[in-house]
Coordinates of C-alpha atoms and ligand atoms in Angstrom, one line a residue:
M1 CA 41.0 -170.2 112.9
T2 CA 41.6 -171.5 109.3
A3 CA 39.4 -174.0 107.6
P4 CA 40.9 -177.4 106.8
V5 CA 41.9 -177.9 103.2
I6 CA 39.1 -179.0 101.0
G7 CA 38.8 -180.6 97.6
R8 CA 37.4 -179.0 94.4
G9 CA 34.1 -181.0 94.7
E10 CA 33.6 -179.6 98.2
A11 CA 34.2 -176.1 96.9
R12 CA 31.5 -176.7 94.3
A13 CA 29.2 -177.9 97.0
L14 CA 29.7 -174.7 98.9
D15 CA 28.5 -172.8 95.7
E16 CA 25.4 -174.9 95.6
E17 CA 24.5 -174.0 99.2
D18 CA 25.5 -170.3 98.7
E19 CA 22.6 -168.0 99.4
L20 CA 24.2 -165.3 97.4
A21 CA 24.9 -167.5 94.3
A22 CA 22.1 -166.0 92.2
F23 CA 23.7 -162.5 92.3
R24 CA 26.5 -163.7 89.9
G25 CA 24.0 -164.0 87.1
R26 CA 23.2 -160.3 87.5
F27 CA 26.6 -159.2 86.4
V28 CA 28.1 -159.1 82.9
I29 CA 30.4 -162.1 83.0
D30 CA 32.1 -163.7 80.0
E31 CA 32.5 -167.3 81.2
A32 CA 35.3 -167.8 78.7
A33 CA 37.3 -164.9 80.2
P34 CA 39.9 -165.3 82.9
L35 CA 39.0 -165.8 86.5
Y36 CA 38.7 -162.3 88.0
F37 CA 40.2 -161.4 91.4
D38 CA 40.4 -157.7 91.0
G39 CA 36.9 -156.7 92.1
N40 CA 38.6 -154.8 94.9
S41 CA 40.2 -152.6 92.3
L42 CA 37.5 -152.3 89.7
G43 CA 34.2 -154.0 90.3
R44 CA 32.2 -155.8 87.6
L45 CA 29.5 -154.3 85.5
P46 CA 25.9 -155.0 86.8
R47 CA 23.6 -156.1 84.0
S48 CA 21.1 -153.5 84.9
T49 CA 23.5 -150.6 84.6
P50 CA 23.7 -150.1 80.8
A51 CA 19.9 -149.8 80.5
R52 CA 19.8 -147.4 83.4
L53 CA 22.5 -145.3 81.9
L54 CA 20.7 -145.3 78.5
Q55 CA 17.5 -144.1 80.2
V56 CA 19.4 -141.3 82.0
V57 CA 21.1 -140.2 78.7
E58 CA 18.3 -140.6 76.3
E59 CA 15.3 -139.6 78.4
E60 CA 16.6 -137.4 81.2
W61 CA 19.3 -135.6 79.2
G62 CA 18.1 -136.2 75.6
R63 CA 14.4 -135.3 76.1
G64 CA 14.4 -133.5 79.5
L65 CA 17.4 -131.2 78.9
V66 CA 17.8 -128.5 81.5
G67 CA 14.3 -129.3 82.8
S68 CA 15.8 -132.4 84.4
W69 CA 17.8 -130.2 86.8
S70 CA 14.6 -130.0 88.8
F71 CA 15.4 -133.5 90.2
W72 CA 19.0 -133.8 89.2
M73 CA 19.8 -131.2 91.8
D74 CA 18.9 -133.6 94.6
R75 CA 20.8 -136.6 93.2
P76 CA 24.0 -136.3 95.2
R77 CA 22.1 -136.3 98.4
V78 CA 19.5 -138.9 97.4
V79 CA 22.3 -141.4 96.4
G80 CA 24.2 -140.3 99.6
D81 CA 21.2 -141.1 101.8
F82 CA 20.9 -144.5 100.2
L83 CA 24.5 -145.3 100.9
A84 CA 24.1 -143.9 104.4
E85 CA 21.2 -146.1 105.2
H86 CA 22.2 -149.3 103.6
L87 CA 26.0 -149.4 103.6
L88 CA 27.5 -146.9 106.0
G89 CA 25.3 -146.9 109.1
A90 CA 24.8 -143.2 108.9
G91 CA 21.7 -140.9 109.0
A92 CA 19.9 -139.0 106.3
G93 CA 21.7 -135.8 105.4
E94 CA 25.2 -137.1 106.5
V95 CA 26.5 -138.3 103.1
V96 CA 26.8 -136.7 99.7
V97 CA 28.1 -138.2 96.5
G98 CA 30.3 -136.4 94.0
D99 CA 34.0 -135.7 93.1
S100 CA 36.7 -138.3 93.4
T101 CA 37.8 -139.9 96.7
T102 CA 41.1 -138.0 96.5
V103 CA 39.3 -134.6 96.1
N104 CA 36.9 -135.4 98.9
F105 CA 39.7 -136.5 101.1
Y106 CA 41.5 -133.2 100.5
K107 CA 38.3 -131.2 101.3
L108 CA 37.8 -133.0 104.6
V109 CA 41.4 -132.9 105.7
V110 CA 41.5 -129.1 105.2
A111 CA 38.1 -128.7 106.9
A112 CA 39.5 -130.7 109.9
L113 CA 42.7 -128.7 110.1
E114 CA 40.8 -125.5 110.1
A115 CA 38.6 -126.8 112.9
R116 CA 41.7 -127.4 115.1
P117 CA 43.8 -124.3 114.3
D118 CA 46.0 -124.6 117.4
R119 CA 47.2 -128.1 116.5
R120 CA 49.9 -128.8 113.9
V121 CA 50.1 -132.6 113.5
I122 CA 48.3 -135.0 111.2
V123 CA 48.6 -138.8 112.0
T124 CA 48.4 -141.4 109.3
D125 CA 50.0 -144.8 108.6
E126 CA 53.1 -145.1 106.4
T127 CA 51.4 -147.8 104.4
N128 CA 48.2 -145.8 103.8
F129 CA 47.0 -145.5 100.2
P130 CA 49.4 -143.3 98.2
S131 CA 46.9 -140.7 97.1
D132 CA 45.9 -140.1 100.7
R133 CA 49.6 -139.8 101.8
Y134 CA 50.4 -137.5 98.9
V135 CA 47.5 -135.1 99.7
L136 CA 48.7 -135.1 103.3
Q137 CA 52.3 -134.5 102.3
G138 CA 51.2 -131.5 100.1
L139 CA 49.2 -130.0 102.9
A140 CA 51.9 -130.5 105.5
E141 CA 54.4 -128.8 103.2
Q142 CA 52.1 -125.9 102.2
R143 CA 51.0 -125.2 105.8
G144 CA 54.2 -126.1 107.7
L145 CA 52.5 -129.0 109.5
E146 CA 54.0 -132.3 110.9
L147 CA 53.0 -135.6 109.3
R148 CA 53.4 -138.2 112.0
L149 CA 53.5 -141.8 110.6
T150 CA 52.6 -145.0 112.3
T151 CA 54.2 -148.2 111.0
G152 CA 52.0 -150.9 109.4
D153 CA 48.3 -151.2 110.2
P154 CA 48.2 -149.6 113.6
G155 CA 45.9 -150.6 116.5
P156 CA 44.4 -148.4 119.1
A157 CA 47.5 -148.4 121.3
E158 CA 49.7 -147.0 118.5
I159 CA 47.1 -144.3 117.8
A160 CA 46.7 -143.5 121.5
A161 CA 50.5 -143.0 121.7
A162 CA 50.5 -140.9 118.5
V163 CA 47.9 -138.4 119.9
A164 CA 49.1 -138.4 123.5
G165 CA 51.0 -135.1 123.2
G166 CA 47.8 -133.1 122.6
D167 CA 49.1 -131.7 119.3
V168 CA 47.2 -133.8 116.8
A169 CA 44.4 -132.1 114.7
L170 CA 43.5 -135.2 112.7
V171 CA 44.0 -138.9 112.5
T172 CA 43.3 -140.4 109.1
L173 CA 43.5 -144.1 108.2
S174 CA 42.0 -146.7 105.8
H175 CA 39.5 -149.0 107.4
V176 CA 40.8 -151.9 105.2
S177 CA 44.4 -151.5 103.9
F178 CA 44.7 -151.6 100.1
H179 CA 48.1 -153.2 100.6
S180 CA 47.9 -155.8 103.4
G181 CA 44.1 -156.4 103.3
A182 CA 44.1 -155.8 107.1
M183 CA 41.0 -154.3 108.6
L184 CA 41.8 -151.8 111.4
D185 CA 39.9 -151.7 114.6
L186 CA 37.7 -148.7 113.6
P187 CA 35.7 -148.3 116.8
A188 CA 38.7 -148.5 119.2
I189 CA 40.9 -146.3 117.0
T190 CA 38.2 -143.7 116.7
A191 CA 37.9 -143.7 120.5
A192 CA 41.7 -143.4 120.9
A193 CA 41.8 -140.4 118.5
H194 CA 38.9 -138.8 120.3
A195 CA 40.6 -139.3 123.7
G196 CA 43.4 -137.1 122.3
R197 CA 40.8 -134.6 121.1
A198 CA 41.8 -135.2 117.5
L199 CA 39.3 -135.6 114.7
I200 CA 39.2 -138.8 112.7
L201 CA 38.8 -139.3 109.0
W202 CA 38.3 -142.9 107.7
D203 CA 38.9 -143.8 104.1
L204 CA 36.4 -146.6 103.4
S205 CA 37.4 -147.4 99.8
H206 CA 38.3 -151.0 100.4
A207 CA 35.6 -151.5 103.1
V208 CA 32.3 -150.2 101.7
G209 CA 30.2 -152.9 100.3
A210 CA 32.5 -155.6 101.7
V211 CA 32.4 -155.2 105.5
P212 CA 29.8 -153.8 107.8
V213 CA 30.4 -150.1 108.6
R214 CA 28.5 -148.3 111.4
L215 CA 29.7 -144.7 111.3
E216 CA 27.1 -143.3 113.6
E217 CA 27.3 -146.0 116.2
D218 CA 31.1 -145.8 116.2
G219 CA 31.1 -142.0 116.6
V220 CA 33.1 -141.4 113.4
D221 CA 33.6 -137.7 112.5
L222 CA 34.5 -137.9 108.8
A223 CA 34.8 -140.5 106.0
V224 CA 35.3 -140.8 102.3
G225 CA 35.2 -143.8 100.0
C226 CA 35.2 -145.1 96.5
A227 CA 32.2 -146.4 94.5
Y228 CA 34.0 -148.4 91.8
K229 CA 35.4 -151.2 93.9
Y230 CA 32.9 -153.3 95.9
L231 CA 30.0 -151.0 94.9
N232 CA 30.5 -151.7 91.2
G233 CA 29.8 -148.1 90.1
G234 CA 32.2 -148.2 87.2
P235 CA 35.6 -146.6 86.4
G236 CA 35.9 -143.1 87.9
A237 CA 32.5 -143.3 89.5
P238 CA 31.8 -140.4 91.9
A239 CA 32.9 -141.0 95.5
F240 CA 31.1 -140.3 98.8
T241 CA 31.7 -137.9 101.6
Y242 CA 30.4 -138.4 105.1
V243 CA 30.4 -135.7 107.8
R244 CA 28.8 -136.4 111.2
R245 CA 25.7 -134.2 111.5
G246 CA 26.9 -132.4 114.7
L247 CA 30.1 -131.3 113.0
Q248 CA 28.7 -130.1 109.7
E249 CA 28.0 -126.5 110.8
Q250 CA 31.4 -126.2 112.4
L251 CA 33.4 -127.2 109.3
R252 CA 34.3 -125.3 106.2
Q253 CA 35.8 -127.0 103.2
P254 CA 38.4 -125.2 101.0
I255 CA 36.8 -125.3 97.5
W256 CA 34.1 -122.6 97.6
G257 CA 32.0 -123.7 94.6
W258 CA 28.4 -122.7 93.8
F259 CA 27.0 -126.1 94.6
G260 CA 28.3 -125.8 98.1
A261 CA 26.9 -122.3 98.6
A262 CA 23.7 -121.2 100.4
D263 CA 21.0 -119.9 98.1
Q264 CA 22.9 -121.1 95.0
F265 CA 20.7 -119.5 92.4
A266 CA 20.7 -116.0 94.1
M267 CA 24.3 -115.9 92.6
G268 CA 25.2 -113.3 95.1
P269 CA 28.5 -111.5 95.4
N270 CA 29.9 -113.5 98.3
Y271 CA 30.1 -117.2 99.2
R272 CA 28.2 -118.4 102.2
P273 CA 28.3 -122.2 102.9
A274 CA 25.1 -124.1 102.5
P275 CA 23.6 -125.5 105.7
G276 CA 24.2 -129.2 106.3
I277 CA 26.0 -131.8 104.1
D278 CA 25.5 -129.7 100.9
R279 CA 28.4 -127.4 101.9
F280 CA 30.8 -130.3 101.0
S281 CA 29.7 -130.2 97.4
V282 CA 31.6 -128.1 94.9
G283 CA 30.4 -128.0 91.3
T284 CA 27.8 -129.5 88.9
P285 CA 27.2 -133.1 90.0
P286 CA 28.1 -136.0 87.7
I287 CA 24.6 -137.2 86.9
V288 CA 25.5 -140.2 84.7
G289 CA 28.0 -141.5 87.2
L290 CA 25.5 -141.0 90.1
A291 CA 23.1 -143.3 88.3
S292 CA 25.7 -146.1 87.9
V293 CA 26.7 -145.7 91.6
E294 CA 23.1 -146.1 92.5
E295 CA 22.7 -149.3 90.4
G296 CA 25.8 -150.9 91.8
A297 CA 25.1 -150.0 95.4
A298 CA 21.4 -151.1 95.2
M299 CA 22.5 -154.6 94.4
V300 CA 24.9 -154.8 97.4
A301 CA 22.1 -153.4 99.6
E302 CA 19.7 -156.0 98.3
A303 CA 22.2 -158.8 99.1
G304 CA 22.7 -157.2 102.6
V305 CA 26.2 -156.3 103.9
D306 CA 26.0 -158.9 106.7
R307 CA 25.4 -161.7 104.2
V308 CA 28.1 -160.3 101.9
R309 CA 30.5 -160.2 104.8
R310 CA 29.7 -163.8 105.8
K311 CA 30.5 -165.1 102.3
S312 CA 33.6 -163.0 102.1
L313 CA 34.9 -164.6 105.3
D314 CA 34.0 -168.1 104.0
L315 CA 35.8 -167.4 100.7
T316 CA 39.0 -166.0 102.4
D317 CA 38.9 -168.9 104.9
L318 CA 38.9 -171.4 102.1
A319 CA 41.8 -169.6 100.4
I320 CA 43.8 -169.3 103.6
G321 CA 43.2 -173.0 104.2
L322 CA 44.6 -173.9 100.8
F323 CA 47.4 -171.4 101.2
D324 CA 48.6 -173.1 104.4
E325 CA 48.5 -176.5 102.8
W326 CA 49.9 -175.6 99.4
L327 CA 51.6 -172.2 99.2
A328 CA 53.4 -171.7 102.5
P329 CA 55.7 -174.7 101.8
L330 CA 56.5 -173.1 98.4
G331 CA 57.9 -169.8 99.9
A332 CA 54.8 -167.6 99.9
E333 CA 53.8 -165.6 103.0
L334 CA 50.3 -164.5 104.0
V335 CA 50.4 -160.8 104.7
T336 CA 46.7 -160.4 105.6
P337 CA 45.9 -161.0 109.2
R338 CA 44.2 -164.4 109.9
A339 CA 41.8 -163.2 112.6
I340 CA 38.4 -162.6 111.0
E341 CA 37.9 -159.3 112.8
R342 CA 41.2 -158.0 111.3
R343 CA 40.6 -159.2 107.7
G344 CA 38.9 -157.4 104.8
S345 CA 37.8 -159.0 101.6
H346 CA 41.1 -159.4 99.8
L347 CA 44.2 -161.4 100.6
S348 CA 47.7 -160.3 100.1
F349 CA 50.6 -162.8 99.6
R350 CA 54.2 -161.9 99.7
H351 CA 56.8 -163.5 97.5
P352 CA 60.1 -162.1 96.2
D353 CA 58.9 -162.9 92.6
A354 CA 55.4 -161.6 93.0
W355 CA 55.4 -159.6 89.8
P356 CA 56.5 -162.4 87.4
I357 CA 54.2 -164.7 89.3
C358 CA 51.3 -162.3 88.6
R359 CA 52.2 -162.3 84.9
A360 CA 52.4 -166.1 84.8
L361 CA 49.0 -166.4 86.4
I362 CA 47.5 -164.1 83.8
E363 CA 49.3 -165.4 80.8
N364 CA 49.5 -169.1 81.5
H365 CA 46.5 -169.8 83.8
R366 CA 43.9 -167.1 83.0
V367 CA 43.7 -165.9 86.6
V368 CA 43.7 -162.1 87.2
P369 CA 45.0 -161.0 90.6
D370 CA 47.1 -157.8 90.9
F371 CA 50.5 -156.8 92.1
R372 CA 51.5 -154.1 94.5
E373 CA 55.1 -153.0 95.0
P374 CA 57.4 -154.3 96.1
D375 CA 56.5 -158.0 96.5
V376 CA 52.7 -158.4 97.1
L377 CA 50.2 -160.3 95.1
R378 CA 46.5 -159.4 95.8
F379 CA 43.4 -161.5 95.3
G380 CA 40.1 -159.7 95.8
F381 CA 37.2 -161.9 96.7
A382 CA 34.1 -159.9 95.7
P383 CA 31.3 -162.0 97.2
L384 CA 28.5 -161.1 94.8
Y385 CA 30.2 -162.8 91.9
T386 CA 33.1 -164.8 93.1
R387 CA 32.4 -168.5 93.5
F388 CA 34.1 -170.9 95.9
V389 CA 35.3 -173.0 93.0
D390 CA 36.9 -169.9 91.5
A391 CA 38.8 -169.3 94.7
W392 CA 39.8 -173.0 94.8
D393 CA 41.0 -172.9 91.1
A394 CA 42.9 -169.7 91.6
I395 CA 44.9 -171.0 94.5
D396 CA 45.5 -174.3 92.8
R397 CA 46.9 -172.5 89.7
L398 CA 49.1 -170.3 91.9
R399 CA 50.4 -173.5 93.4
E400 CA 51.3 -174.7 89.9
V401 CA 53.1 -171.5 89.1
L402 CA 55.2 -171.8 92.2
A403 CA 55.8 -175.5 92.1
R404 CA 57.0 -175.5 88.5
R405 CA 58.7 -172.1 88.8
E406 CA 56.8 -170.9 85.8
Y407 CA 57.4 -167.3 86.8
E408 CA 61.1 -167.7 85.8
A409 CA 60.0 -167.3 82.2
F410 CA 58.6 -163.8 82.8
S411 CA 60.5 -160.6 83.0
S412 CA 60.7 -158.7 86.3
E413 CA 60.2 -155.4 84.4
R414 CA 57.0 -153.8 85.5
S415 CA 54.3 -152.6 83.1
R416 CA 52.8 -149.1 83.3
V417 CA 49.7 -150.3 85.2
T418 CA 50.2 -153.0 87.8
Ligands
LIG501 C1 40.9 -146.8 95.4 C2 41.2 -145.9 96.6 C3 41.2 -144.5 96.4 C4 40.9 -143.9 95.0 O1 40.9 -142.6 94.9 P1 40.6 -141.9 93.5 O2 40.5 -140.5 93.8 O3 39.3 -142.5 93.0 O4 41.7 -142.2 92.6 C5 41.5 -143.7 97.4 N1 41.8 -144.2 98.7 C6 41.9 -145.5 98.9 C7 42.2 -146.0 100.2 C8 41.6 -146.4 97.8 O5 41.7 -147.7 98.0

């Protein structure tokens, strides 16, 4: 399953053969800066984005002013259709872009609960992303619902068991776990949820732009995801919402804003939801952010998700090979599953001193991973700009930190942002 350990020269040779190598030059990269392994948290800036933003700001806003609303109005759906076609395996009119992932998640959870009024249980995993768990906790408390937790990256059997009682309205999980890097079996879990007549909502934040997603083929009901990780849309970029076409008219979301209303500019006395995906919009769309999402996503689409995925697996294979050879004997544990069909595009390593190790990598070795409580070090391998030699160097430097116990010189006290 894992590649044999290779030398640095061989890693360089892999870069020479890499069919995606040229994409690196299309990002703003300071070659003197530390090696960056946080593209799964905040993707890099595409070189084309600043000019595009300047055009939106100076021409569309500066000169066009309110006249630009004639085409701005369609932007959330235009960018949504692009994501649907190239990155999500969905149809036109099934995806809209706007608001944050957390807000979109809230809207879809409430819509799902109201579509299953006789059911009082929501299923998620105890390791799911905190914002998702907190939204669910809030709704469970406000509505007197039960939040049923699976433990640690469930498979279809755990989900089948969780929905067996016929009381589950909604199952919601992350396709790729932010914590472990595990990729869940989306098609089989979707089928298991449906067998219990529950709706399913996937959070694709750590999946979109890194692994192939086929929402339509897999019969997914609902999905949300983030555009500032592997899509390189920039900090706080607007997020996407997917609702299967056949469900759209049955669902109502809880925030009745004018951008989700039918006949918006009639400004009538009462809210009526717009037909189709538009009803999941709320207020005035973030036009500047939509442009940067489009720039970032267009580059991933140009590379092609299947090629991105192949390189991602080659990068993580290389890192896992080096891990087994060098790091396992020094007390680190690989948390991410080894099976390629269960692995996303970042690797998580467990070590009791993960936080000071993270600090030592940044301060002493100019390698930027990140840390997640309580003891996990994450390395994101964003395939469009991460080289094989970067992966080799990062694991080599981690080996030095562990072998020389460099982390003992760093405090275990956490900083505000980890
Ligand atoms: C990054 C991420 C989010 C981000 O949500 P925001 O509303 O943008 O803060 C949500 N869910 C998951 C699973 C994530 O990885």
